[in-house]
mmCIF file of C-alpha atoms in Angstrom:
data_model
loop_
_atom_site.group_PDB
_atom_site.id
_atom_site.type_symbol
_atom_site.label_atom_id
_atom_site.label_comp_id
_atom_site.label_asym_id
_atom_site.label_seq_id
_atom_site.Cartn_x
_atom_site.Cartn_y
_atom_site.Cartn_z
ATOM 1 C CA UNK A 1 0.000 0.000 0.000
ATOM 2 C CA UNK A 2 2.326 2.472 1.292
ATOM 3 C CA UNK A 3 5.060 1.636 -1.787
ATOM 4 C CA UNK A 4 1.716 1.942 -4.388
ATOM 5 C CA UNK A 5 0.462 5.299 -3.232
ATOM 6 C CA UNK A 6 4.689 6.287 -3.063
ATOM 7 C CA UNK A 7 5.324 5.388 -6.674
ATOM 8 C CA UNK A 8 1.840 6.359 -8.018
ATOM 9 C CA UNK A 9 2.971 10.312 -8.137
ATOM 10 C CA UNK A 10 6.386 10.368 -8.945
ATOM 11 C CA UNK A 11 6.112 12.243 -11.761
ATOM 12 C CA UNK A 12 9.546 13.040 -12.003
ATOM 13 C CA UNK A 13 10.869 13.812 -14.798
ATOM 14 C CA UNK A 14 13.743 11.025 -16.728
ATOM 15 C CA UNK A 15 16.148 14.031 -17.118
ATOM 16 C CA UNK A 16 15.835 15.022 -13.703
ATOM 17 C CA UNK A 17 19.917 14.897 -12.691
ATOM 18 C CA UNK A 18 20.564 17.607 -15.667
ATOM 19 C CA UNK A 19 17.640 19.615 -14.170
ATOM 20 C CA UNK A 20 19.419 19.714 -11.108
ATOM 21 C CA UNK A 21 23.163 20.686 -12.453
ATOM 22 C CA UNK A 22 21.121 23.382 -14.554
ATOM 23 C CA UNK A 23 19.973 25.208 -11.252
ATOM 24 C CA UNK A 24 22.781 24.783 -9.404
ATOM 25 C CA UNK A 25 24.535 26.852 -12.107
ATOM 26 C CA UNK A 26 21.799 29.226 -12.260
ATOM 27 C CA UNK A 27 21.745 29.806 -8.579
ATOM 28 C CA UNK A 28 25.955 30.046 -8.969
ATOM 29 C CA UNK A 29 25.398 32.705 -11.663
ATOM 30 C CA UNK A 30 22.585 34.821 -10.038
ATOM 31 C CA UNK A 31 24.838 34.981 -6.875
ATOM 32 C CA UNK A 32 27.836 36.319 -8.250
ATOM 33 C CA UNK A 33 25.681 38.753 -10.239
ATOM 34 C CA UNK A 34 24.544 39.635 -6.857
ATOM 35 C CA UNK A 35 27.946 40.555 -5.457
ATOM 36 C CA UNK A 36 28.441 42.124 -8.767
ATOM 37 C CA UNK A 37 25.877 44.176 -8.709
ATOM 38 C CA UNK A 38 26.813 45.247 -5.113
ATOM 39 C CA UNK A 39 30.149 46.089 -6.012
ATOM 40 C CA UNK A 40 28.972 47.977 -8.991
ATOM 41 C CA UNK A 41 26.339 49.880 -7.266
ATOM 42 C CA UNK A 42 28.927 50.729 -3.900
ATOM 43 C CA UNK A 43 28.330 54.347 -3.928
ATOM 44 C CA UNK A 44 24.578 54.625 -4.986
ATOM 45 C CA UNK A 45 21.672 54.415 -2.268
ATOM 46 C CA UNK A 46 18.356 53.766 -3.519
ATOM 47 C CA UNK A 47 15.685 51.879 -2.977
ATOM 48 C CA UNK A 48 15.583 51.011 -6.148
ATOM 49 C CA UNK A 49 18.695 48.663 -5.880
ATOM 50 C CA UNK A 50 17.220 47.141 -2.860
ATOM 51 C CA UNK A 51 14.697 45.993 -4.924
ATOM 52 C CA UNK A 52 16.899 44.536 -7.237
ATOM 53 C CA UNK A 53 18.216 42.354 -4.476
ATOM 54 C CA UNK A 54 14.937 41.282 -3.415
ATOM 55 C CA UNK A 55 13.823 40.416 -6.872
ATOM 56 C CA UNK A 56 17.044 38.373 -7.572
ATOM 57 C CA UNK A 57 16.888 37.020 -4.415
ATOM 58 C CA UNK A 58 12.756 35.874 -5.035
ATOM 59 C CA UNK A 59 14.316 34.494 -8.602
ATOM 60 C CA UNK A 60 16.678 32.227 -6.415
ATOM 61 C CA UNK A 61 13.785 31.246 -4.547
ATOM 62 C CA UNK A 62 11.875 30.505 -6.748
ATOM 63 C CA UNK A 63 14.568 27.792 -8.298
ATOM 64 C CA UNK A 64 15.257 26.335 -5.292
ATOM 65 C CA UNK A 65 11.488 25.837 -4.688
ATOM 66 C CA UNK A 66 10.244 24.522 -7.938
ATOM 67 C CA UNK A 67 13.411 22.103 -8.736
ATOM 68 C CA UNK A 68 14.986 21.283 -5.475
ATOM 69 C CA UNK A 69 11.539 20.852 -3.219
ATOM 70 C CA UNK A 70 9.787 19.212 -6.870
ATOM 71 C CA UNK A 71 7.130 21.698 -6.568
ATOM 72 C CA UNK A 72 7.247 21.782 -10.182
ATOM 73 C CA UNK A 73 5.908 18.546 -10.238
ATOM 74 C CA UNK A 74 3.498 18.265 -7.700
ATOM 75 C CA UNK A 75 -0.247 18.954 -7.866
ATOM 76 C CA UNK A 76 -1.003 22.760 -8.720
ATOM 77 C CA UNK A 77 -3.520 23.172 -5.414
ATOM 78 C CA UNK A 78 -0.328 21.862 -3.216
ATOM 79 C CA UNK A 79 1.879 24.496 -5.209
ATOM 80 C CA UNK A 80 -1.630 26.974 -4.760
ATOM 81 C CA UNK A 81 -1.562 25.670 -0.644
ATOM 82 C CA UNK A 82 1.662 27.018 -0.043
ATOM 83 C CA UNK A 83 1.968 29.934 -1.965
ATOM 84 C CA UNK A 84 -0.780 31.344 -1.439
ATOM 85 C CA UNK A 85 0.137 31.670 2.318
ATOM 86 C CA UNK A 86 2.714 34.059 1.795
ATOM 87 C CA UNK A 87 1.434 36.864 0.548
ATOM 88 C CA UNK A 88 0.290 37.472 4.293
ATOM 89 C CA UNK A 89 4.029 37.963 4.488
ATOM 90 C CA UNK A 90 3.870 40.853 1.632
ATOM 91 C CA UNK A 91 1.038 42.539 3.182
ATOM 92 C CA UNK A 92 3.253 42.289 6.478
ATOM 93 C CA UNK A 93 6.530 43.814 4.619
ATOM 94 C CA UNK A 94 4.744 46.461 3.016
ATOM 95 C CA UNK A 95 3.346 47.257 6.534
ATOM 96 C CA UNK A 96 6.382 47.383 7.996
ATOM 97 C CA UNK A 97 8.091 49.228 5.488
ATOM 98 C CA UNK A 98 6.170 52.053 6.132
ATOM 99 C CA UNK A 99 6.090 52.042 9.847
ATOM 100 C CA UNK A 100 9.569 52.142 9.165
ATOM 101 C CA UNK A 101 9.575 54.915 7.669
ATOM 102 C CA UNK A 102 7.642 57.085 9.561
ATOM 103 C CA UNK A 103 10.086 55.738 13.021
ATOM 104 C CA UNK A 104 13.262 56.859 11.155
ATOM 105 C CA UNK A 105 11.122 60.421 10.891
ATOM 106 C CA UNK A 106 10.249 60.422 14.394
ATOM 107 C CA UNK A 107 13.438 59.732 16.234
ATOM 108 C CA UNK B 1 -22.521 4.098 -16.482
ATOM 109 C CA UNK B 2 -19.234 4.176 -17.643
ATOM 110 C CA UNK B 3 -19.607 7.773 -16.591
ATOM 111 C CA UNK B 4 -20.818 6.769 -12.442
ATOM 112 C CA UNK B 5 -18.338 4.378 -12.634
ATOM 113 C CA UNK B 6 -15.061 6.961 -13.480
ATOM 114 C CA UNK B 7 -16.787 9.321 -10.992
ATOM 115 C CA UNK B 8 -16.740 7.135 -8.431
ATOM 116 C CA UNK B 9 -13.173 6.104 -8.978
ATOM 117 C CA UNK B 10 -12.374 9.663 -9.053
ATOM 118 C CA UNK B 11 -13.737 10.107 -5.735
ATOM 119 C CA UNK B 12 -12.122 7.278 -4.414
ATOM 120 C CA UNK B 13 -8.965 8.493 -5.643
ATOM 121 C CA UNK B 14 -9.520 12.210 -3.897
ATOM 122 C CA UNK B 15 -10.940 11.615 -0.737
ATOM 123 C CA UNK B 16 -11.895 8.397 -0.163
ATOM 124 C CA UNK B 17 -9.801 7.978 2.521
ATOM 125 C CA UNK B 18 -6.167 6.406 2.781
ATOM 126 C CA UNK B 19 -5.240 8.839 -0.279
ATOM 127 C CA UNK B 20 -4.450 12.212 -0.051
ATOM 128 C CA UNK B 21 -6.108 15.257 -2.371
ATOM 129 C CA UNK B 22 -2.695 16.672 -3.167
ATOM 130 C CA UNK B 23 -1.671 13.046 -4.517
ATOM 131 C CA UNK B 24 1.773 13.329 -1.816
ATOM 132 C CA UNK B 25 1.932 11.071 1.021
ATOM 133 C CA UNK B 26 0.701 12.213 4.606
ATOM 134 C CA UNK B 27 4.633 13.233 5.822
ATOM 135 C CA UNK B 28 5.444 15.562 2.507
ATOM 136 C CA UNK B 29 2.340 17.299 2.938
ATOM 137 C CA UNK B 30 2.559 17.892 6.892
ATOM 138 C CA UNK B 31 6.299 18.266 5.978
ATOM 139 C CA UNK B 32 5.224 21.360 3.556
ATOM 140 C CA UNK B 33 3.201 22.679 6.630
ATOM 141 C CA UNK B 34 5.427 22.953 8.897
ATOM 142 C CA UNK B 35 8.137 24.676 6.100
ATOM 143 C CA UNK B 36 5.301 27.482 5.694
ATOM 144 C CA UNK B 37 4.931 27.897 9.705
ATOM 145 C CA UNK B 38 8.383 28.315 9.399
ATOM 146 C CA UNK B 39 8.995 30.082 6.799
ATOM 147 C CA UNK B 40 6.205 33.186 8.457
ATOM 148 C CA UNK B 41 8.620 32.615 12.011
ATOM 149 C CA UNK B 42 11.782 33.681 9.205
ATOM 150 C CA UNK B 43 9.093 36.242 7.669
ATOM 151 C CA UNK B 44 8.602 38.191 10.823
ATOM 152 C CA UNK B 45 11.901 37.773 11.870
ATOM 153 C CA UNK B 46 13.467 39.224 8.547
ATOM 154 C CA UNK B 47 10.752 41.822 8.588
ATOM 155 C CA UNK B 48 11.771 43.109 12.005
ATOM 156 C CA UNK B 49 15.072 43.480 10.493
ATOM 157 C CA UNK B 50 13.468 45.279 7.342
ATOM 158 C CA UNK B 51 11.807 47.404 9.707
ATOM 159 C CA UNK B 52 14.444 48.441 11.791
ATOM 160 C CA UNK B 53 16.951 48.521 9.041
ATOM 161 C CA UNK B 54 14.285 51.174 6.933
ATOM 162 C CA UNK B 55 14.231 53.743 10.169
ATOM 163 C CA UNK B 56 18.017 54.273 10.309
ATOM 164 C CA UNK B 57 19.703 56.217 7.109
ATOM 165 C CA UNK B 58 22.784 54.366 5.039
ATOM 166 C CA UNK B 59 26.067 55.453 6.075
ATOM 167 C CA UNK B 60 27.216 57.840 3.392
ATOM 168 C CA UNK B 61 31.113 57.009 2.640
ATOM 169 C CA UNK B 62 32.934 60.121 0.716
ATOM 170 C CA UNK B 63 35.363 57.035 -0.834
ATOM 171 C CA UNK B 64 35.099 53.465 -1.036
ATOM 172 C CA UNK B 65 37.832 51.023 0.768
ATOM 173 C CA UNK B 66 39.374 49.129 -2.100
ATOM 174 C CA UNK B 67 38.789 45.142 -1.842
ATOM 175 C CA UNK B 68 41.922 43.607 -1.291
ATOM 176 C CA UNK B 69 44.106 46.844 0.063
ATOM 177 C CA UNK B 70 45.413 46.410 3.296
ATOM 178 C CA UNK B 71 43.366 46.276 6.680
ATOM 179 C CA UNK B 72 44.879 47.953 9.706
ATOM 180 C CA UNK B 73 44.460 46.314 13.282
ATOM 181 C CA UNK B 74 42.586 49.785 13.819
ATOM 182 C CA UNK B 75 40.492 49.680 11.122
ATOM 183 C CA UNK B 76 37.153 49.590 13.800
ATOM 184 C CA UNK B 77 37.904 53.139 15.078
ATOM 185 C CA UNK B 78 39.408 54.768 12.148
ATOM 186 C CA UNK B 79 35.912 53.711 10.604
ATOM 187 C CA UNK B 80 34.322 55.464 13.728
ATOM 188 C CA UNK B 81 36.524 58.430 13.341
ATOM 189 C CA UNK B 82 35.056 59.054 9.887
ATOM 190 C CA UNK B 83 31.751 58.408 11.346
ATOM 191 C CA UNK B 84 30.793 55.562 9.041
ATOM 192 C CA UNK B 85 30.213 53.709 12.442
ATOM 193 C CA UNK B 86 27.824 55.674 14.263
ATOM 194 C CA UNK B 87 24.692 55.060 16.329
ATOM 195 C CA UNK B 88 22.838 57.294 14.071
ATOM 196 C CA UNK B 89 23.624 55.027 11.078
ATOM 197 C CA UNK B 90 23.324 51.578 9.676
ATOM 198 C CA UNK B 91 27.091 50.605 8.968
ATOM 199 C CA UNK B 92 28.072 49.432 5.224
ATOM 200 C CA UNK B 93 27.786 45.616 5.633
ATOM 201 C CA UNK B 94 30.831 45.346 3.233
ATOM 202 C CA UNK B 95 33.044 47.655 5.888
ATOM 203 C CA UNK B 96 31.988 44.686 9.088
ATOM 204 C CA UNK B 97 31.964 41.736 7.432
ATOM 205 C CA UNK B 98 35.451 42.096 5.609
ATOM 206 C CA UNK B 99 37.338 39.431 6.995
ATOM 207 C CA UNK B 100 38.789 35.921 5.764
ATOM 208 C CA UNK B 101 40.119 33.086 7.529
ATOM 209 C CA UNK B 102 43.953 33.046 7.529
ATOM 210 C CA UNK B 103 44.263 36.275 5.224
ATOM 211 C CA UNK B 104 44.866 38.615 8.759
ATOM 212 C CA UNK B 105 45.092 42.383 7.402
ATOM 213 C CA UNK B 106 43.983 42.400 4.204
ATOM 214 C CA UNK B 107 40.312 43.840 3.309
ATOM 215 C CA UNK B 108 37.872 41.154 1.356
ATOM 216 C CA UNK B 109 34.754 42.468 1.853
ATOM 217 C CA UNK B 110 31.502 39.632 2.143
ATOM 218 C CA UNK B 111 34.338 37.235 0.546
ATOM 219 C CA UNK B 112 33.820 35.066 3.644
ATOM 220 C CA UNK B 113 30.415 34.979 3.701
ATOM 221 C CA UNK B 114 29.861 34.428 -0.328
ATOM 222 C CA UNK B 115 31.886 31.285 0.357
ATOM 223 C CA UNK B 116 29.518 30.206 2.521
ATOM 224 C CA UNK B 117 26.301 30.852 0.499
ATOM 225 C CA UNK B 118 28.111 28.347 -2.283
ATOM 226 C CA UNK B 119 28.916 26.610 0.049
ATOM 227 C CA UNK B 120 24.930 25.293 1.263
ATOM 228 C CA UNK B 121 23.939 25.822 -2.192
ATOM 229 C CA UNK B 122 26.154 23.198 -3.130
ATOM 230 C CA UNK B 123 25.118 21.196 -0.056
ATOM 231 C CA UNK B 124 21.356 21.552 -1.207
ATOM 232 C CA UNK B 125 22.399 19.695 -4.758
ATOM 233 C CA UNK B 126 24.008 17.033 -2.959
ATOM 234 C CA UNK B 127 20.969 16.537 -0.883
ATOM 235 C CA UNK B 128 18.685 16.557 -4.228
ATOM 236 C CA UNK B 129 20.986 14.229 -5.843
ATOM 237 C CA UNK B 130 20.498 11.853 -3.135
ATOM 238 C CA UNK B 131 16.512 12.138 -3.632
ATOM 239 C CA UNK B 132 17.106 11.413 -6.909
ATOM 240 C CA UNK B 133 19.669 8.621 -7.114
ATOM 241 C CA UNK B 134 16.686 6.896 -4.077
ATOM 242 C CA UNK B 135 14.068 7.293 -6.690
ATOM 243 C CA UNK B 136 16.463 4.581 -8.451
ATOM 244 C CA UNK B 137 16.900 2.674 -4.920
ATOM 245 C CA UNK B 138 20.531 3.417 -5.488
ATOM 246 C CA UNK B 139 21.595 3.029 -1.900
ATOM 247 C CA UNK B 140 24.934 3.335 -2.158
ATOM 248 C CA UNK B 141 24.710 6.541 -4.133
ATOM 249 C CA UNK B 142 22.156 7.959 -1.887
ATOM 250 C CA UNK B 143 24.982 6.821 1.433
ATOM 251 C CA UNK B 144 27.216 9.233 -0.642
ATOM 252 C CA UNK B 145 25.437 12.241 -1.103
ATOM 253 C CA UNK B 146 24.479 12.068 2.010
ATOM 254 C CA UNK B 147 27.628 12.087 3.474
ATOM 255 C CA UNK B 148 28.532 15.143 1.434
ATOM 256 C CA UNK B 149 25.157 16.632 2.123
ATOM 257 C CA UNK B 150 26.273 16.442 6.016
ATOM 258 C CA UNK B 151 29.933 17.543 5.374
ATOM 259 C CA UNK B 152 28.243 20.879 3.783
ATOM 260 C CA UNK B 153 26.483 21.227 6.541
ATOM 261 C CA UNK B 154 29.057 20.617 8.743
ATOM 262 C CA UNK B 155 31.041 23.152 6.554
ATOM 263 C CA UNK B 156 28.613 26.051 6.780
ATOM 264 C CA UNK B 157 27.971 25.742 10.192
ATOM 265 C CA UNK B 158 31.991 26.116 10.936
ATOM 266 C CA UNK B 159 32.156 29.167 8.969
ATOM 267 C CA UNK B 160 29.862 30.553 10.666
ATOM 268 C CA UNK B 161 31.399 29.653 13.887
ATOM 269 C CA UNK B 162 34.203 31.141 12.791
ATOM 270 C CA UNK B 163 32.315 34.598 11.625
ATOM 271 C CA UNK B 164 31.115 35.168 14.925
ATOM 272 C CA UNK B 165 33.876 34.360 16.572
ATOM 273 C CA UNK B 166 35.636 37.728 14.583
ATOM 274 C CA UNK B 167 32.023 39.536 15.348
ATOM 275 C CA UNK B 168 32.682 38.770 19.082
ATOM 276 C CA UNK B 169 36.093 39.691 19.182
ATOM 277 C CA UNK B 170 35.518 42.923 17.735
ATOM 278 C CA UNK B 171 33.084 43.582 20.470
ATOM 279 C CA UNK B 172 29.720 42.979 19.355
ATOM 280 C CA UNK B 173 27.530 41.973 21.489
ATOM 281 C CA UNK B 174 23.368 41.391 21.927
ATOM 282 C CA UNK B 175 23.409 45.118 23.559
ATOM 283 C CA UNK B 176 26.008 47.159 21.875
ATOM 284 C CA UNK B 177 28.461 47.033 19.196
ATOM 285 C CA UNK B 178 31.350 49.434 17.642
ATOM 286 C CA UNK B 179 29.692 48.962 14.709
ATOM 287 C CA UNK B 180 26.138 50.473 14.454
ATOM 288 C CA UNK B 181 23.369 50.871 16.077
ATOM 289 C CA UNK B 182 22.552 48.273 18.975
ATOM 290 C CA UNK B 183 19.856 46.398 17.120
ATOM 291 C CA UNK B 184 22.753 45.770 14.065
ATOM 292 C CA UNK B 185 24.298 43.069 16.398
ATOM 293 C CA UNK B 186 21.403 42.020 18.130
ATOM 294 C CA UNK B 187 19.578 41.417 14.759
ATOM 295 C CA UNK B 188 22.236 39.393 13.475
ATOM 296 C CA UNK B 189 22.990 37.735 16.738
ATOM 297 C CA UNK B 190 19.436 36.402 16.521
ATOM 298 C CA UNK B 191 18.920 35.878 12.660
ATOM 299 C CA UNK B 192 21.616 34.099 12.149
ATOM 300 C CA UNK B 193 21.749 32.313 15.187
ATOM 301 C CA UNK B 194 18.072 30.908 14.718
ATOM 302 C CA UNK B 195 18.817 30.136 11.165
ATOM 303 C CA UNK B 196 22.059 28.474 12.129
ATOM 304 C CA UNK B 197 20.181 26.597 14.674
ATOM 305 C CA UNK B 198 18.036 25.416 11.649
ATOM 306 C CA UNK B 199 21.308 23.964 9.707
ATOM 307 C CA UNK B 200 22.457 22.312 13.119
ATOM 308 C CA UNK B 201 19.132 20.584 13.214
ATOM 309 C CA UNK B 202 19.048 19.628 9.577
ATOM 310 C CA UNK B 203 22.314 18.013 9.825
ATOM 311 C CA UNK B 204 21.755 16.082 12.872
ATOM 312 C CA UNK B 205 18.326 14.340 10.895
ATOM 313 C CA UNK B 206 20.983 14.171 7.883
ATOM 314 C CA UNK B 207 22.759 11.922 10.046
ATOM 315 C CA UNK B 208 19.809 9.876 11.343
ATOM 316 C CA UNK B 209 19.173 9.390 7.668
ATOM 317 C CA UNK B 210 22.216 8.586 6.822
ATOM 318 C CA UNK B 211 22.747 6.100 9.950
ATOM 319 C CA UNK B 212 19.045 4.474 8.739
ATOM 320 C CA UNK B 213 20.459 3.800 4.923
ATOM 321 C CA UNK B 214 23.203 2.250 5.894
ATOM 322 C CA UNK B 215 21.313 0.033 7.929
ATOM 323 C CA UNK B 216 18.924 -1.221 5.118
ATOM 324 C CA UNK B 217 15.873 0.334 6.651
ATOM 325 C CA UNK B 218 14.271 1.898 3.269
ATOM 326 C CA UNK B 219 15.265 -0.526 1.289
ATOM 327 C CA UNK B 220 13.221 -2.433 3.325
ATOM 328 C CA UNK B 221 10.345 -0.028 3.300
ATOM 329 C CA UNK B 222 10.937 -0.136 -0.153
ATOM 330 C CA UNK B 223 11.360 3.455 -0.964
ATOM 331 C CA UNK B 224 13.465 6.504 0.261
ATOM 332 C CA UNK B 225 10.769 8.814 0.951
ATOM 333 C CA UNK B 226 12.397 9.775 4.164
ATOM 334 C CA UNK B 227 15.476 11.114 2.135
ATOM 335 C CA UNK B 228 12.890 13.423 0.364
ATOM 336 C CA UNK B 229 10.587 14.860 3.828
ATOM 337 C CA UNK B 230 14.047 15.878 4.957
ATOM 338 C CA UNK B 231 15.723 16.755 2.196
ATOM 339 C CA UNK B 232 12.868 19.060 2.085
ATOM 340 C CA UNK B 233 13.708 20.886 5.238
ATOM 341 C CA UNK B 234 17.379 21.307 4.129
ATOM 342 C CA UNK B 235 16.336 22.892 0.805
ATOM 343 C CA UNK B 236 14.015 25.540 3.130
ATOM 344 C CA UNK B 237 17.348 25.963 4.941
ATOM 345 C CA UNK B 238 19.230 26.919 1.661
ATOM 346 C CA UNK B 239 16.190 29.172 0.484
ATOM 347 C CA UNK B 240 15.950 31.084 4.286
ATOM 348 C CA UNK B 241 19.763 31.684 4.035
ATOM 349 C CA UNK B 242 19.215 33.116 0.382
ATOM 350 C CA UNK B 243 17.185 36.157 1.788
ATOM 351 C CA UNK B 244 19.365 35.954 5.351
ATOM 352 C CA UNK B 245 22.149 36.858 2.679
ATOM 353 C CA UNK B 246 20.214 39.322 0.499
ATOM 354 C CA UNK B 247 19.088 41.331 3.565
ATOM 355 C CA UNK B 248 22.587 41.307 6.064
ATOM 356 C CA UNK B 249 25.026 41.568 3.414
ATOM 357 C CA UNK B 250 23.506 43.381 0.209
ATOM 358 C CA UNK B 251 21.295 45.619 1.917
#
């Protein structure tokens, strides 16, 4: 029972170990362009940049997620389950960023 | 009647009981849970941080320290004499985390601590190659990688030893630090402690894992499922430490 129900949704793909090598050497490449990019952009202090951070960093996330957890290849209501969740966690950052804001005026 | 018939299958297959809606076993999907209960603990923890961070200003430098040019023993207060450490301000991550084991005096800013980001990314492959090569029943591949899964780990959590072992020593501490403000320490202190309390964890089940393949005990089950919950968790470890890095280093 428990080996049926295991092998029933392993839809993984036959190509899976080149899948893997591929992101690792994405996630090499978008780190270095991270430290790059921080290198580059030293002397300029913008949000702007920060967002470029967060966006690479959400990129990095995102590969890590979909080919390391499988989440590519799992039902789209588990990927839905999860994801979903998070954007409590946007509503919370966008909160905060503007309480922030309005602390760094006050003290 | 065909039709009843491939409805009722269907149902069978979705909830009648003993299979699960999302088509993953019981552990993966309680496994996936707990990852989002922890990723909201890293969420508010990382958003304190953004918070915090956002109410200070950047320290403005008038020139930048070169990478690689030398770094004095006094480099801590001639930083504080130019008033790029301050209370006032948040301190350049590049000018406080700019050292390297056994390179003493020389100024290699995040260097250290981009080693140690390749470092669990590569330990996150190893782990997926081991899910992998147990989709095959491979057992002695799977023994491998995860004996170089657990020497990442291992790894990782020694460099960071070492990093805040140089933190310390330069005098940071949870309430004050020459750096910054007293909530720069503090926040790393805590961040990175409760994430490296995550690796520490993650490698001790590594081991358990590895311990139970070398005793037979999924090929017995007859699949490595295990392997995958876990190798789960250490992939959520890799991803936290992906926006640890992005927010203490780059921003």
């Amino acid at each position: 029972m428990e080996q049926s129900e295991h092998l029933e949704h392993t839809e993984t793909p036959s190509n899976m170990k080149q899948q893997i090598w591929k992101t690792f050497w994405i996630l090499f490449a978008l780190t270095i362009i991270d430290i790059g990019l921080y290198f580059m952009l030293l002397s300029t202090h913008s949000m702007l940049k920060n967002y470029l951070f967060i966006a690479l960093g959400i990129v990095k996330a995102f590969y890590i997620v979909a080919i390391f957890m499988h989440m590519k290849f799992e039902r789209k209501w588990l990927v839905n389950f999860i994801v979903y969740p998070m954007l409590f966690v946007v509503f919370l950052v966008i909160l905060m960023l503007i309480e922030g804001d309005f602390t760094g005026l006050v003290r | 009647m065909a039709n009843s018939t491939t409805l009722t299958t269907g149902k069978q297959n979705i909830w009648g009981g003993g299979k699960s809606p999302f088509s993953v076993s019981y552990g993966k999907l309680m496994m996936w849970i707990f990852l989002l209960s922890d990723a909201f603990t890293f969420s508010s923890l990382l958003t304190a941080y953004g918070f915090i961070r956002y109410s200070f200003p950047s320290s403005q430098p008038n020139e930048i320290v070169k990478p690689m040019s030398h770094l004095s023993d006094q480099f801590v207060e001639e930083m504080q004499h130019a008033g790029l450490f301050s209370a006032e301000h948040w301190p350049l991550p590049e000018l406080v985390f700019n050292h390297f084991p056994f390179l003493h005096g020389i100024h290699l800013p995040l260097f250290f601590v981009s080693l140690m980001t390749f470092v669990l990314i590569f330990s996150s492959v190893t782990m997926v190659l081991a899910v992998e090569a147990g989709h095959r029943m491979a057992k002695k591949e799977v023994a491998n990688y995860m004996v170089l899964t657990i020497l990442g780990g291992a790894a990782f959590l020694g460099c960071q030893a070492w990093e805040w072992t140089q933190f310390i020593t330069e005098g940071a501490t949870l309430h004050g630090n020459p750096f910054g403000p007293t909530a720069f320490a503090a926040l790393f202190f805590i961040v990175t402690g409760f994430h490296g309390f995550h690796v520490f964890s993650g490698v001790v089940l590594n081991i358990i894992i590895y311990i139970n393949v070398l005793a037979g005990t999924y090929e017995k089950r007859g699949h490595y499922e295990m392997v995958e919950k876990v190798g789960l968790y250490w992939h959520f470890v890799d991803l936290v430490w992906v926006f640890v890095f992005t927010f203490f280093y780059l921003i």
